[in-house]
Structure formats: structure tokens, C-alpha cells
Amino acid sequence: MSTKNIYILGIESSCDDTSASVICNAKVLSNIVANQEVHAKYGGVVPELASRAHQQNIVPVVQQAIKQAGITKKDLNAIAFTRGPGLMGSLLVGTSFAKSLALGLNIPLIDVNHMQAHILAHFIDEEGSNIPPFPFVCLTISGGHTQIVKITDHFEMEVLGETIDDAVGEAFDKSAKILGLPYPGGPLIDKYAQLGNPKAFKFTKPKVGDLEFSFSGLKTGILYFIQKHVKENPNFIEENLYDICASIQYTIIEILMDKLKNTVKQTGIKHVAIAGGVSANSEIRKRLALAEKHWGWTTYIPKFEYTTDNAAMIAIAGYLKYLNDDYSNISVTAKARLKVTE
């Protein structure tokens, strides 16, 4: 392989964060993320507002990423961008910009599957980073996805199990909404849970297949539980917030760990990774670390900045595709729905 440095610009615009990153080979030189605070007052992402904010943010974010990397546009070897899945309006902004820039610089364009990129973030070359060997299994957990994927090569993936209804990130955010916490509520549940008793309240775990997930019934159970107790005591949430959050988080993480245990048992693969926004959760990280001692797993936990939507994961996926000369045609289109295996 050539020793020449390869610079990839990654662009991520699948939801409500505009991000750009430059990597040299597999090392991150910059990873800029512009958050959109406008959605907080609506209690969730408003697609039209998201796409408008991307249009405002994408040029300065890309400029800052290139500047922070200490290079110029002429040094770039390719432009990688998120093709999907995501919000169509948001994806179109990133796709259109990436195409224009690649055409203007006359360099290759590389489309990236957002869900594959979450997994491939584990291949970012960082000091102290632990890169998983093939095959490994990855629990991908985010606001829109919950699935267990078997990875036999960078782009050879098989879904072993997934949610039959809602994603785990929704379970956290909707539970937070029931408790009256501001959006996004998942991180707040994690924060308050650390101050509470996880065994204070018991919530029923769903009965589904060994490798399948379901969070719809759990959300409903939490809603009815809160309604019942608030009716009896209007101050119930305020007086028990930490214990409620700890109990909700404990139940959700138990569900995730149960499925991982089943996966290792069925596949015999003891290299276990996590990816996606919810992998920033402190409890799942703690439980995975314990799994190494208790069950002899080798676990792979990404750095916080590579868990939520970010362009460094798009750039590393683009770099791995670049090494295979796997480029995109300029006619490539954004796709709101895209499976991890596509």
C-alpha cells in the first residue's frame, strides 16, 4: 500500500447536527459539529427547521474543518457524505454540497451509509484505541435504530436481531418527556440515574425473540406507572425523580445486555462492540466493562465524540471505501430509508 497521505473530507447531515471532518489516512485531524438548539422548544426534531439550519451551517462548518486540519481544499483526495438513512431534507443539503465540492475540485465522491459509519467509527486510528478484529458483533443503539450486527469485514454486515417497534433512544427520550424533562431527555435520565436507586421501581421487560428488541410496551408501562402514582401524589415525580430515572435506565440496559448475552451464546463471538448515540450512556459502558471480567468478552467502546452523529465516522467509512476504489457516481441520490446491509 502507498505511504502517501490520503485526506478525506467527511460530511454528515442526516438529522439535526451539521458536521464536517478531515482525516489523514485513519487519523482524525478535525471533527466539527454544529448543533441545532432550535428543536428543544418543540420537544423533538422539526425536519423543515433542520434542513434550513443545515443550509446555514454547512459552509462555515466545512471551512472550519479544513482550516483546523491544517490543509487546503486542494489537498483533499475525496469527499465522503451521508447518503442515508435520515431526514430527506437534511440529507439533500449534505448530498448536494458534497457533489458540488467534489465536482469543483475534480476529486472522487463517496457515499456512506450512516449506520455502517457508526460501526466503522471503531476503525479510527487513535492513541489507546482498540480496533476490533473480524468477526465481531456490534450493538448499534440510537434514536432511530436498535440492532445487533455481525461484521465479518468492513462492509460485510449481517443483522442478527433488531427492534420490532421503537428504538432504544426513543425509549429514553419518551420516558424523559413523560417525566417532564426537556428534549433531548436521554442524557438527563443518565445523569439523574447516577443519583438514584435502580431497584426502587420495577418495570416489565418485553417478551420477544432471543435477539429481538421491543420498547413500545415499556414506554406505555412507564406512562401508566407515572399517571397512577401522580394521581395518588401530585409531587411523585419531583420526590422520586432520581429513583425513577435509575429504574428506567436499569431496565433498558438490562434488556440490551440480555440480548448481547444471547448473541454471544448463539454465535460464539466474544468480541463485542457498541455504536450509535445511546452508546454514550454511562450505564451501558459500565456494564460492558464488567462483561469483560464476568464473561470473558473483549469489548470495544468508542470515544464519546464518535458515538453521536459526527462526520469523523463518515470520513473513516469514506477512507475505507477509497482504499477499495469504491467511488460514487455523480447521479447518486439521498435515501431516507437505508438498511445497514445496503
mmCIF file of C-alpha atoms in Angstrom:
data_model
loop_
_atom_site.group_PDB
_atom_site.id
_atom_site.type_symbol
_atom_site.label_atom_id
_atom_site.label_comp_id
_atom_site.label_asym_id
_atom_site.label_seq_id
_atom_site.Cartn_x
_atom_site.Cartn_y
_atom_site.Cartn_z
ATOM 1 C CA MET A 1 0.000 0.000 0.000
ATOM 2 C CA SER A 2 1.198 3.522 -0.796
ATOM 3 C CA THR A 3 2.699 5.570 2.019
ATOM 4 C CA LYS A 4 1.157 8.707 0.505
ATOM 5 C CA ASN A 5 -1.131 10.581 2.867
ATOM 6 C CA ILE A 6 -4.803 10.342 1.947
ATOM 7 C CA TYR A 7 -7.041 13.193 3.058
ATOM 8 C CA ILE A 8 -10.786 12.580 3.184
ATOM 9 C CA LEU A 9 -13.406 15.216 3.967
ATOM 10 C CA GLY A 10 -16.475 13.705 5.634
ATOM 11 C CA ILE A 11 -19.856 15.473 5.667
ATOM 12 C CA GLU A 12 -22.706 14.386 7.962
ATOM 13 C CA SER A 13 -26.199 15.920 7.753
ATOM 14 C CA SER A 14 -28.622 13.058 8.410
ATOM 15 C CA CYS A 15 -30.645 14.648 11.210
ATOM 16 C CA ASP A 16 -30.170 17.829 13.238
ATOM 17 C CA ASP A 17 -26.371 18.135 13.516
ATOM 18 C CA THR A 18 -24.237 19.563 10.716
ATOM 19 C CA SER A 19 -20.761 18.060 10.894
ATOM 20 C CA ALA A 20 -17.564 18.044 8.838
ATOM 21 C CA SER A 21 -14.344 16.168 9.476
ATOM 22 C CA VAL A 22 -10.981 15.759 7.817
ATOM 23 C CA ILE A 23 -8.970 12.590 8.326
ATOM 24 C CA CYS A 24 -5.469 11.765 7.144
ATOM 25 C CA ASN A 25 -5.356 8.049 6.460
ATOM 26 C CA ALA A 26 -7.288 6.826 9.528
ATOM 27 C CA LYS A 27 -6.343 9.653 11.896
ATOM 28 C CA VAL A 28 -8.811 12.433 12.688
ATOM 29 C CA LEU A 29 -7.421 15.932 12.080
ATOM 30 C CA SER A 30 -10.698 17.768 12.723
ATOM 31 C CA ASN A 31 -14.276 16.895 13.664
ATOM 32 C CA ILE A 32 -16.559 19.947 13.782
ATOM 33 C CA VAL A 33 -20.197 19.634 14.849
ATOM 34 C CA ALA A 34 -22.794 22.424 14.743
ATOM 35 C CA ASN A 35 -25.752 21.574 16.990
ATOM 36 C CA GLN A 36 -29.254 22.874 16.313
ATOM 37 C CA GLU A 37 -30.818 24.144 19.532
ATOM 38 C CA VAL A 38 -33.981 25.324 17.757
ATOM 39 C CA HIS A 39 -35.629 21.906 18.198
ATOM 40 C CA ALA A 40 -35.568 21.904 22.012
ATOM 41 C CA LYS A 41 -38.678 24.062 22.367
ATOM 42 C CA TYR A 42 -40.642 21.662 20.146
ATOM 43 C CA GLY A 43 -39.682 18.568 22.130
ATOM 44 C CA GLY A 44 -38.207 16.864 19.071
ATOM 45 C CA VAL A 45 -36.573 17.440 15.688
ATOM 46 C CA VAL A 46 -38.617 19.500 13.192
ATOM 47 C CA PRO A 47 -37.445 18.316 9.719
ATOM 48 C CA GLU A 48 -38.049 21.614 7.891
ATOM 49 C CA LEU A 49 -36.155 23.613 10.504
ATOM 50 C CA ALA A 50 -33.350 21.041 10.449
ATOM 51 C CA SER A 51 -32.775 21.311 6.695
ATOM 52 C CA ARG A 52 -32.792 25.135 6.851
ATOM 53 C CA ALA A 53 -30.206 25.090 9.637
ATOM 54 C CA HIS A 54 -28.017 22.690 7.619
ATOM 55 C CA GLN A 55 -28.047 25.183 4.730
ATOM 56 C CA GLN A 56 -26.854 27.918 7.076
ATOM 57 C CA ASN A 57 -24.211 25.788 8.816
ATOM 58 C CA ILE A 58 -22.649 23.614 6.134
ATOM 59 C CA VAL A 59 -20.279 26.143 4.512
ATOM 60 C CA PRO A 60 -18.756 27.522 7.760
ATOM 61 C CA VAL A 61 -18.546 24.026 9.286
ATOM 62 C CA VAL A 62 -16.673 22.621 6.263
ATOM 63 C CA GLN A 63 -14.385 25.668 6.145
ATOM 64 C CA GLN A 64 -13.576 25.291 9.840
ATOM 65 C CA ALA A 65 -12.882 21.555 9.480
ATOM 66 C CA ILE A 66 -10.426 22.136 6.628
ATOM 67 C CA LYS A 67 -8.751 25.040 8.440
ATOM 68 C CA GLN A 68 -8.413 23.112 11.716
ATOM 69 C CA ALA A 69 -6.903 20.160 9.820
ATOM 70 C CA GLY A 70 -4.110 22.461 8.613
ATOM 71 C CA ILE A 71 -4.680 21.711 4.933
ATOM 72 C CA THR A 72 -6.317 23.365 1.929
ATOM 73 C CA LYS A 73 -9.154 22.103 -0.299
ATOM 74 C CA LYS A 74 -6.553 21.149 -2.922
ATOM 75 C CA ASP A 75 -5.047 18.583 -0.537
ATOM 76 C CA LEU A 76 -8.291 16.573 -0.359
ATOM 77 C CA ASN A 77 -8.368 13.206 -2.129
ATOM 78 C CA ALA A 78 -12.120 12.582 -1.880
ATOM 79 C CA ILE A 79 -15.380 13.832 -0.387
ATOM 80 C CA ALA A 80 -17.440 11.371 1.680
ATOM 81 C CA PHE A 81 -21.032 12.181 2.629
ATOM 82 C CA THR A 82 -24.018 10.586 4.333
ATOM 83 C CA ARG A 83 -26.393 9.179 1.727
ATOM 84 C CA GLY A 84 -28.856 7.837 4.326
ATOM 85 C CA PRO A 85 -30.728 6.867 6.371
ATOM 86 C CA GLY A 86 -32.058 10.100 7.829
ATOM 87 C CA LEU A 87 -34.348 13.054 7.235
ATOM 88 C CA MET A 88 -34.693 13.583 3.482
ATOM 89 C CA GLY A 89 -34.381 17.388 3.566
ATOM 90 C CA SER A 90 -31.294 17.212 5.774
ATOM 91 C CA LEU A 91 -29.667 14.522 3.621
ATOM 92 C CA LEU A 92 -30.283 16.554 0.449
ATOM 93 C CA VAL A 93 -28.310 19.507 1.829
ATOM 94 C CA GLY A 94 -25.235 17.357 2.537
ATOM 95 C CA THR A 95 -25.561 15.362 -0.686
ATOM 96 C CA SER A 96 -25.866 18.459 -2.884
ATOM 97 C CA PHE A 97 -22.959 20.217 -1.193
ATOM 98 C CA ALA A 98 -20.699 17.141 -1.405
ATOM 99 C CA LYS A 99 -21.468 16.670 -5.105
ATOM 100 C CA SER A 100 -20.758 20.320 -5.886
ATOM 101 C CA LEU A 101 -17.483 20.341 -3.964
ATOM 102 C CA ALA A 102 -16.287 17.052 -5.500
ATOM 103 C CA LEU A 103 -17.116 18.365 -8.997
ATOM 104 C CA GLY A 104 -15.414 21.688 -8.303
ATOM 105 C CA LEU A 105 -12.247 20.016 -7.028
ATOM 106 C CA ASN A 106 -12.438 17.191 -9.600
ATOM 107 C CA ILE A 107 -11.959 14.503 -6.943
ATOM 108 C CA PRO A 108 -13.915 11.300 -6.167
ATOM 109 C CA LEU A 109 -17.279 11.364 -4.414
ATOM 110 C CA ILE A 110 -18.026 8.598 -1.880
ATOM 111 C CA ASP A 111 -21.487 7.905 -0.476
ATOM 112 C CA VAL A 112 -21.650 6.458 3.043
ATOM 113 C CA ASN A 113 -24.336 4.501 4.874
ATOM 114 C CA HIS A 114 -24.851 6.325 8.194
ATOM 115 C CA MET A 115 -25.470 3.094 10.122
ATOM 116 C CA GLN A 116 -22.350 1.423 8.719
ATOM 117 C CA ALA A 117 -20.375 4.544 9.664
ATOM 118 C CA HIS A 118 -21.453 4.272 13.305
ATOM 119 C CA ILE A 119 -19.920 0.775 13.375
ATOM 120 C CA LEU A 120 -16.822 1.729 11.352
ATOM 121 C CA ALA A 121 -16.027 4.539 13.820
ATOM 122 C CA HIS A 122 -14.219 1.765 15.718
ATOM 123 C CA PHE A 123 -11.543 1.808 12.970
ATOM 124 C CA ILE A 124 -10.483 5.404 13.616
ATOM 125 C CA ASP A 125 -6.788 5.338 14.458
ATOM 126 C CA GLU A 126 -6.335 6.975 17.862
ATOM 127 C CA GLU A 127 -3.780 6.587 20.578
ATOM 128 C CA GLY A 128 -5.042 3.980 23.023
ATOM 129 C CA SER A 129 -7.849 2.908 20.702
ATOM 130 C CA ASN A 130 -8.711 -0.770 20.490
ATOM 131 C CA ILE A 131 -9.713 -1.868 16.990
ATOM 132 C CA PRO A 132 -11.948 -4.969 16.889
ATOM 133 C CA PRO A 133 -10.825 -7.980 14.841
ATOM 134 C CA PHE A 134 -13.171 -9.740 12.395
ATOM 135 C CA PRO A 135 -15.616 -11.221 13.077
ATOM 136 C CA PHE A 136 -17.182 -9.134 15.842
ATOM 137 C CA VAL A 137 -20.707 -8.226 16.853
ATOM 138 C CA CYS A 138 -21.894 -4.667 17.340
ATOM 139 C CA LEU A 139 -24.894 -3.380 19.266
ATOM 140 C CA THR A 140 -25.997 -0.274 17.355
ATOM 141 C CA ILE A 141 -28.191 1.870 19.559
ATOM 142 C CA SER A 142 -29.552 5.304 18.659
ATOM 143 C CA GLY A 143 -32.711 7.373 18.475
ATOM 144 C CA GLY A 144 -33.754 5.673 15.270
ATOM 145 C CA HIS A 145 -32.119 2.237 15.397
ATOM 146 C CA THR A 146 -31.592 -0.689 17.737
ATOM 147 C CA GLN A 147 -29.931 -3.724 16.188
ATOM 148 C CA ILE A 148 -27.242 -6.338 16.648
ATOM 149 C CA VAL A 149 -24.954 -6.653 13.641
ATOM 150 C CA LYS A 150 -22.334 -9.294 12.836
ATOM 151 C CA ILE A 151 -19.353 -7.779 10.995
ATOM 152 C CA THR A 152 -17.087 -10.139 9.030
ATOM 153 C CA ASP A 153 -15.321 -7.415 7.018
ATOM 154 C CA HIS A 154 -15.518 -3.625 6.818
ATOM 155 C CA PHE A 155 -18.514 -3.727 4.511
ATOM 156 C CA GLU A 156 -19.778 -7.256 5.099
ATOM 157 C CA MET A 157 -22.511 -6.987 7.705
ATOM 158 C CA GLU A 158 -25.431 -9.155 8.777
ATOM 159 C CA VAL A 159 -28.273 -8.068 11.051
ATOM 160 C CA LEU A 160 -28.767 -10.762 13.694
ATOM 161 C CA GLY A 161 -31.573 -9.021 15.577
ATOM 162 C CA GLU A 162 -33.337 -5.669 15.719
ATOM 163 C CA THR A 163 -36.259 -3.831 17.257
ATOM 164 C CA ILE A 164 -39.741 -4.789 16.123
ATOM 165 C CA ASP A 165 -41.115 -1.362 17.014
ATOM 166 C CA ASP A 166 -39.359 1.586 18.686
ATOM 167 C CA ALA A 167 -35.647 2.301 19.063
ATOM 168 C CA VAL A 168 -33.892 2.462 22.424
ATOM 169 C CA GLY A 169 -33.147 6.178 22.030
ATOM 170 C CA GLU A 170 -36.885 6.802 21.701
ATOM 171 C CA ALA A 171 -37.493 4.841 24.906
ATOM 172 C CA PHE A 172 -35.103 7.154 26.761
ATOM 173 C CA ASP A 173 -36.411 10.386 25.213
ATOM 174 C CA LYS A 174 -40.112 9.496 25.515
ATOM 175 C CA SER A 175 -39.636 8.420 29.133
ATOM 176 C CA ALA A 176 -37.947 11.763 29.808
ATOM 177 C CA LYS A 177 -40.865 13.553 28.156
ATOM 178 C CA ILE A 178 -43.322 11.681 30.412
ATOM 179 C CA LEU A 179 -41.294 12.926 33.394
ATOM 180 C CA GLY A 180 -41.441 16.491 32.095
ATOM 181 C CA LEU A 181 -37.730 16.694 31.274
ATOM 182 C CA PRO A 182 -36.580 18.884 28.339
ATOM 183 C CA TYR A 183 -35.550 17.445 24.947
ATOM 184 C CA PRO A 184 -33.267 15.604 24.408
ATOM 185 C CA GLY A 185 -34.052 13.793 27.641
ATOM 186 C CA GLY A 186 -31.917 10.649 27.302
ATOM 187 C CA PRO A 187 -28.719 12.253 28.658
ATOM 188 C CA LEU A 188 -30.704 13.731 31.567
ATOM 189 C CA ILE A 189 -32.080 10.314 32.546
ATOM 190 C CA ASP A 190 -28.487 9.040 32.534
ATOM 191 C CA LYS A 191 -27.354 11.981 34.689
ATOM 192 C CA TYR A 192 -30.159 11.641 37.271
ATOM 193 C CA ALA A 193 -29.954 7.830 37.295
ATOM 194 C CA GLN A 194 -26.486 8.025 38.802
ATOM 195 C CA LEU A 195 -28.040 9.639 41.892
ATOM 196 C CA GLY A 196 -30.876 7.129 42.319
ATOM 197 C CA ASN A 197 -31.651 3.532 43.273
ATOM 198 C CA PRO A 198 -32.014 1.323 40.153
ATOM 199 C CA LYS A 199 -34.080 -1.231 42.078
ATOM 200 C CA ALA A 200 -36.538 1.319 43.524
ATOM 201 C CA PHE A 201 -39.235 0.599 40.921
ATOM 202 C CA LYS A 202 -39.735 -2.446 38.719
ATOM 203 C CA PHE A 203 -40.731 -2.252 35.065
ATOM 204 C CA THR A 204 -41.682 -5.276 32.978
ATOM 205 C CA LYS A 205 -39.257 -6.366 30.267
ATOM 206 C CA PRO A 206 -40.876 -7.282 26.914
ATOM 207 C CA LYS A 207 -41.196 -10.915 25.856
ATOM 208 C CA VAL A 208 -39.862 -11.130 22.295
ATOM 209 C CA GLY A 209 -37.372 -13.296 20.392
ATOM 210 C CA ASP A 210 -33.880 -14.011 21.759
ATOM 211 C CA LEU A 211 -32.222 -11.355 19.585
ATOM 212 C CA GLU A 212 -35.174 -9.036 19.038
ATOM 213 C CA PHE A 213 -35.971 -5.803 20.861
ATOM 214 C CA SER A 214 -39.245 -4.082 21.721
ATOM 215 C CA PHE A 215 -39.625 -0.804 23.595
ATOM 216 C CA SER A 216 -43.202 0.210 22.763
ATOM 217 C CA GLY A 217 -44.749 -1.730 25.653
ATOM 218 C CA LEU A 218 -42.104 -0.496 28.085
ATOM 219 C CA LYS A 219 -42.857 3.132 27.188
ATOM 220 C CA THR A 220 -46.573 2.514 27.741
ATOM 221 C CA GLY A 221 -45.853 0.769 31.056
ATOM 222 C CA ILE A 222 -43.782 3.748 32.241
ATOM 223 C CA LEU A 223 -46.564 6.156 31.201
ATOM 224 C CA TYR A 224 -49.258 4.236 33.125
ATOM 225 C CA PHE A 225 -46.943 3.880 36.137
ATOM 226 C CA ILE A 226 -46.339 7.644 36.282
ATOM 227 C CA GLN A 227 -50.009 8.513 35.709
ATOM 228 C CA LYS A 228 -51.106 6.168 38.506
ATOM 229 C CA HIS A 229 -48.647 7.499 41.077
ATOM 230 C CA VAL A 230 -49.106 11.170 40.162
ATOM 231 C CA LYS A 231 -52.843 10.731 40.629
ATOM 232 C CA GLU A 232 -52.169 9.466 44.155
ATOM 233 C CA ASN A 233 -49.411 12.021 44.849
ATOM 234 C CA PRO A 234 -49.064 15.110 42.597
ATOM 235 C CA ASN A 235 -45.449 15.514 43.765
ATOM 236 C CA PHE A 236 -44.472 11.896 42.989
ATOM 237 C CA ILE A 237 -42.117 12.732 40.093
ATOM 238 C CA GLU A 238 -40.403 15.577 41.928
ATOM 239 C CA GLU A 239 -39.923 13.500 45.099
ATOM 240 C CA ASN A 240 -38.687 10.361 43.297
ATOM 241 C CA LEU A 241 -37.056 11.675 40.101
ATOM 242 C CA TYR A 242 -33.618 10.127 40.686
ATOM 243 C CA ASP A 243 -35.028 6.705 41.610
ATOM 244 C CA ILE A 244 -37.445 6.738 38.645
ATOM 245 C CA CYS A 245 -34.650 7.603 36.205
ATOM 246 C CA ALA A 246 -32.340 4.964 37.731
ATOM 247 C CA SER A 247 -35.075 2.301 37.500
ATOM 248 C CA ILE A 248 -35.940 3.171 33.877
ATOM 249 C CA GLN A 249 -32.284 3.151 32.846
ATOM 250 C CA TYR A 250 -31.605 -0.110 34.689
ATOM 251 C CA THR A 251 -34.499 -1.831 32.873
ATOM 252 C CA ILE A 252 -33.447 -0.575 29.428
ATOM 253 C CA ILE A 253 -29.789 -1.544 29.899
ATOM 254 C CA GLU A 254 -30.831 -4.961 31.256
ATOM 255 C CA ILE A 255 -32.777 -5.545 28.025
ATOM 256 C CA LEU A 256 -29.733 -4.606 25.917
ATOM 257 C CA MET A 257 -27.337 -6.768 27.934
ATOM 258 C CA ASP A 258 -29.708 -9.766 27.845
ATOM 259 C CA LYS A 259 -29.723 -9.629 24.040
ATOM 260 C CA LEU A 260 -25.953 -9.316 23.868
ATOM 261 C CA LYS A 261 -25.556 -12.350 26.123
ATOM 262 C CA ASN A 262 -27.881 -14.305 23.831
ATOM 263 C CA THR A 263 -25.878 -13.163 20.790
ATOM 264 C CA VAL A 264 -22.537 -14.282 22.209
ATOM 265 C CA LYS A 265 -24.087 -17.600 23.226
ATOM 266 C CA GLN A 266 -25.541 -18.227 19.767
ATOM 267 C CA THR A 267 -22.598 -17.027 17.656
ATOM 268 C CA GLY A 268 -19.658 -17.890 19.884
ATOM 269 C CA ILE A 269 -18.189 -14.456 19.065
ATOM 270 C CA LYS A 270 -16.798 -12.792 22.172
ATOM 271 C CA HIS A 271 -15.622 -9.568 20.528
ATOM 272 C CA VAL A 272 -18.463 -7.162 21.326
ATOM 273 C CA ALA A 273 -18.728 -3.506 20.282
ATOM 274 C CA ILE A 274 -21.303 -0.745 20.727
ATOM 275 C CA ALA A 275 -22.104 2.148 18.416
ATOM 276 C CA GLY A 276 -24.628 4.943 17.992
ATOM 277 C CA GLY A 277 -25.740 7.850 20.148
ATOM 278 C CA VAL A 278 -27.025 5.781 23.086
ATOM 279 C CA SER A 279 -23.583 4.170 23.436
ATOM 280 C CA ALA A 280 -22.617 7.422 25.189
ATOM 281 C CA ASN A 281 -24.788 6.195 28.098
ATOM 282 C CA SER A 282 -22.654 5.660 31.196
ATOM 283 C CA GLU A 283 -24.510 2.548 32.385
ATOM 284 C CA ILE A 284 -24.128 0.551 29.138
ATOM 285 C CA ARG A 285 -20.416 1.431 29.155
ATOM 286 C CA LYS A 286 -20.070 0.285 32.757
ATOM 287 C CA ARG A 287 -21.951 -2.962 32.124
ATOM 288 C CA LEU A 288 -19.844 -3.765 29.060
ATOM 289 C CA ALA A 289 -16.659 -3.196 31.039
ATOM 290 C CA LEU A 290 -17.972 -5.620 33.685
ATOM 291 C CA ALA A 291 -18.807 -8.171 30.955
ATOM 292 C CA GLU A 292 -15.101 -8.475 30.176
ATOM 293 C CA LYS A 293 -14.484 -9.734 33.723
ATOM 294 C CA HIS A 294 -17.637 -11.813 34.173
ATOM 295 C CA TRP A 295 -17.970 -13.500 30.779
ATOM 296 C CA GLY A 296 -14.548 -13.138 29.178
ATOM 297 C CA TRP A 297 -15.719 -10.806 26.424
ATOM 298 C CA THR A 298 -13.434 -8.311 24.737
ATOM 299 C CA THR A 299 -15.453 -5.108 24.473
ATOM 300 C CA TYR A 300 -14.975 -2.102 22.217
ATOM 301 C CA ILE A 301 -16.387 1.215 23.383
ATOM 302 C CA PRO A 302 -15.927 4.285 21.147
ATOM 303 C CA LYS A 303 -14.879 7.707 22.379
ATOM 304 C CA PHE A 304 -17.829 9.934 23.273
ATOM 305 C CA GLU A 305 -17.301 12.259 20.289
ATOM 306 C CA TYR A 306 -17.619 9.335 17.858
ATOM 307 C CA THR A 307 -20.878 7.981 19.277
ATOM 308 C CA THR A 308 -23.372 10.702 18.359
ATOM 309 C CA ASP A 309 -23.848 11.841 14.747
ATOM 310 C CA ASN A 310 -20.470 13.154 13.604
ATOM 311 C CA ALA A 311 -18.511 13.438 10.382
ATOM 312 C CA ALA A 312 -15.379 11.608 11.583
ATOM 313 C CA MET A 313 -17.274 8.314 11.288
ATOM 314 C CA ILE A 314 -18.363 9.314 7.755
ATOM 315 C CA ALA A 315 -14.771 10.183 6.879
ATOM 316 C CA ILE A 316 -13.347 6.851 8.139
ATOM 317 C CA ALA A 317 -16.010 4.925 6.206
ATOM 318 C CA GLY A 318 -15.114 7.024 3.165
ATOM 319 C CA TYR A 319 -11.419 6.321 3.667
ATOM 320 C CA LEU A 320 -12.020 2.552 3.800
ATOM 321 C CA LYS A 321 -14.098 2.785 0.615
ATOM 322 C CA TYR A 322 -11.409 4.934 -1.022
ATOM 323 C CA LEU A 323 -8.825 2.203 -0.416
ATOM 324 C CA ASN A 324 -11.109 -0.144 -2.394
ATOM 325 C CA ASP A 325 -11.676 2.422 -5.192
ATOM 326 C CA ASP A 326 -15.355 2.271 -4.246
ATOM 327 C CA TYR A 327 -16.488 5.644 -5.546
ATOM 328 C CA SER A 328 -19.951 7.036 -6.236
ATOM 329 C CA ASN A 329 -21.431 8.257 -9.478
ATOM 330 C CA ILE A 330 -22.397 11.929 -9.513
ATOM 331 C CA SER A 331 -26.014 10.830 -10.089
ATOM 332 C CA VAL A 332 -26.183 9.166 -6.634
ATOM 333 C CA THR A 333 -29.240 10.257 -4.648
ATOM 334 C CA ALA A 334 -30.009 10.592 -0.953
ATOM 335 C CA LYS A 335 -32.107 7.824 0.553
ATOM 336 C CA ALA A 336 -34.156 8.415 3.731
ATOM 337 C CA ARG A 337 -34.543 4.691 4.389
ATOM 338 C CA LEU A 338 -31.403 2.613 4.098
ATOM 339 C CA LYS A 339 -30.611 -0.699 5.764
ATOM 340 C CA VAL A 340 -27.214 -1.262 7.373
ATOM 341 C CA THR A 341 -26.571 -4.032 4.822
ATOM 342 C CA GLU A 342 -27.162 -1.757 1.781
#
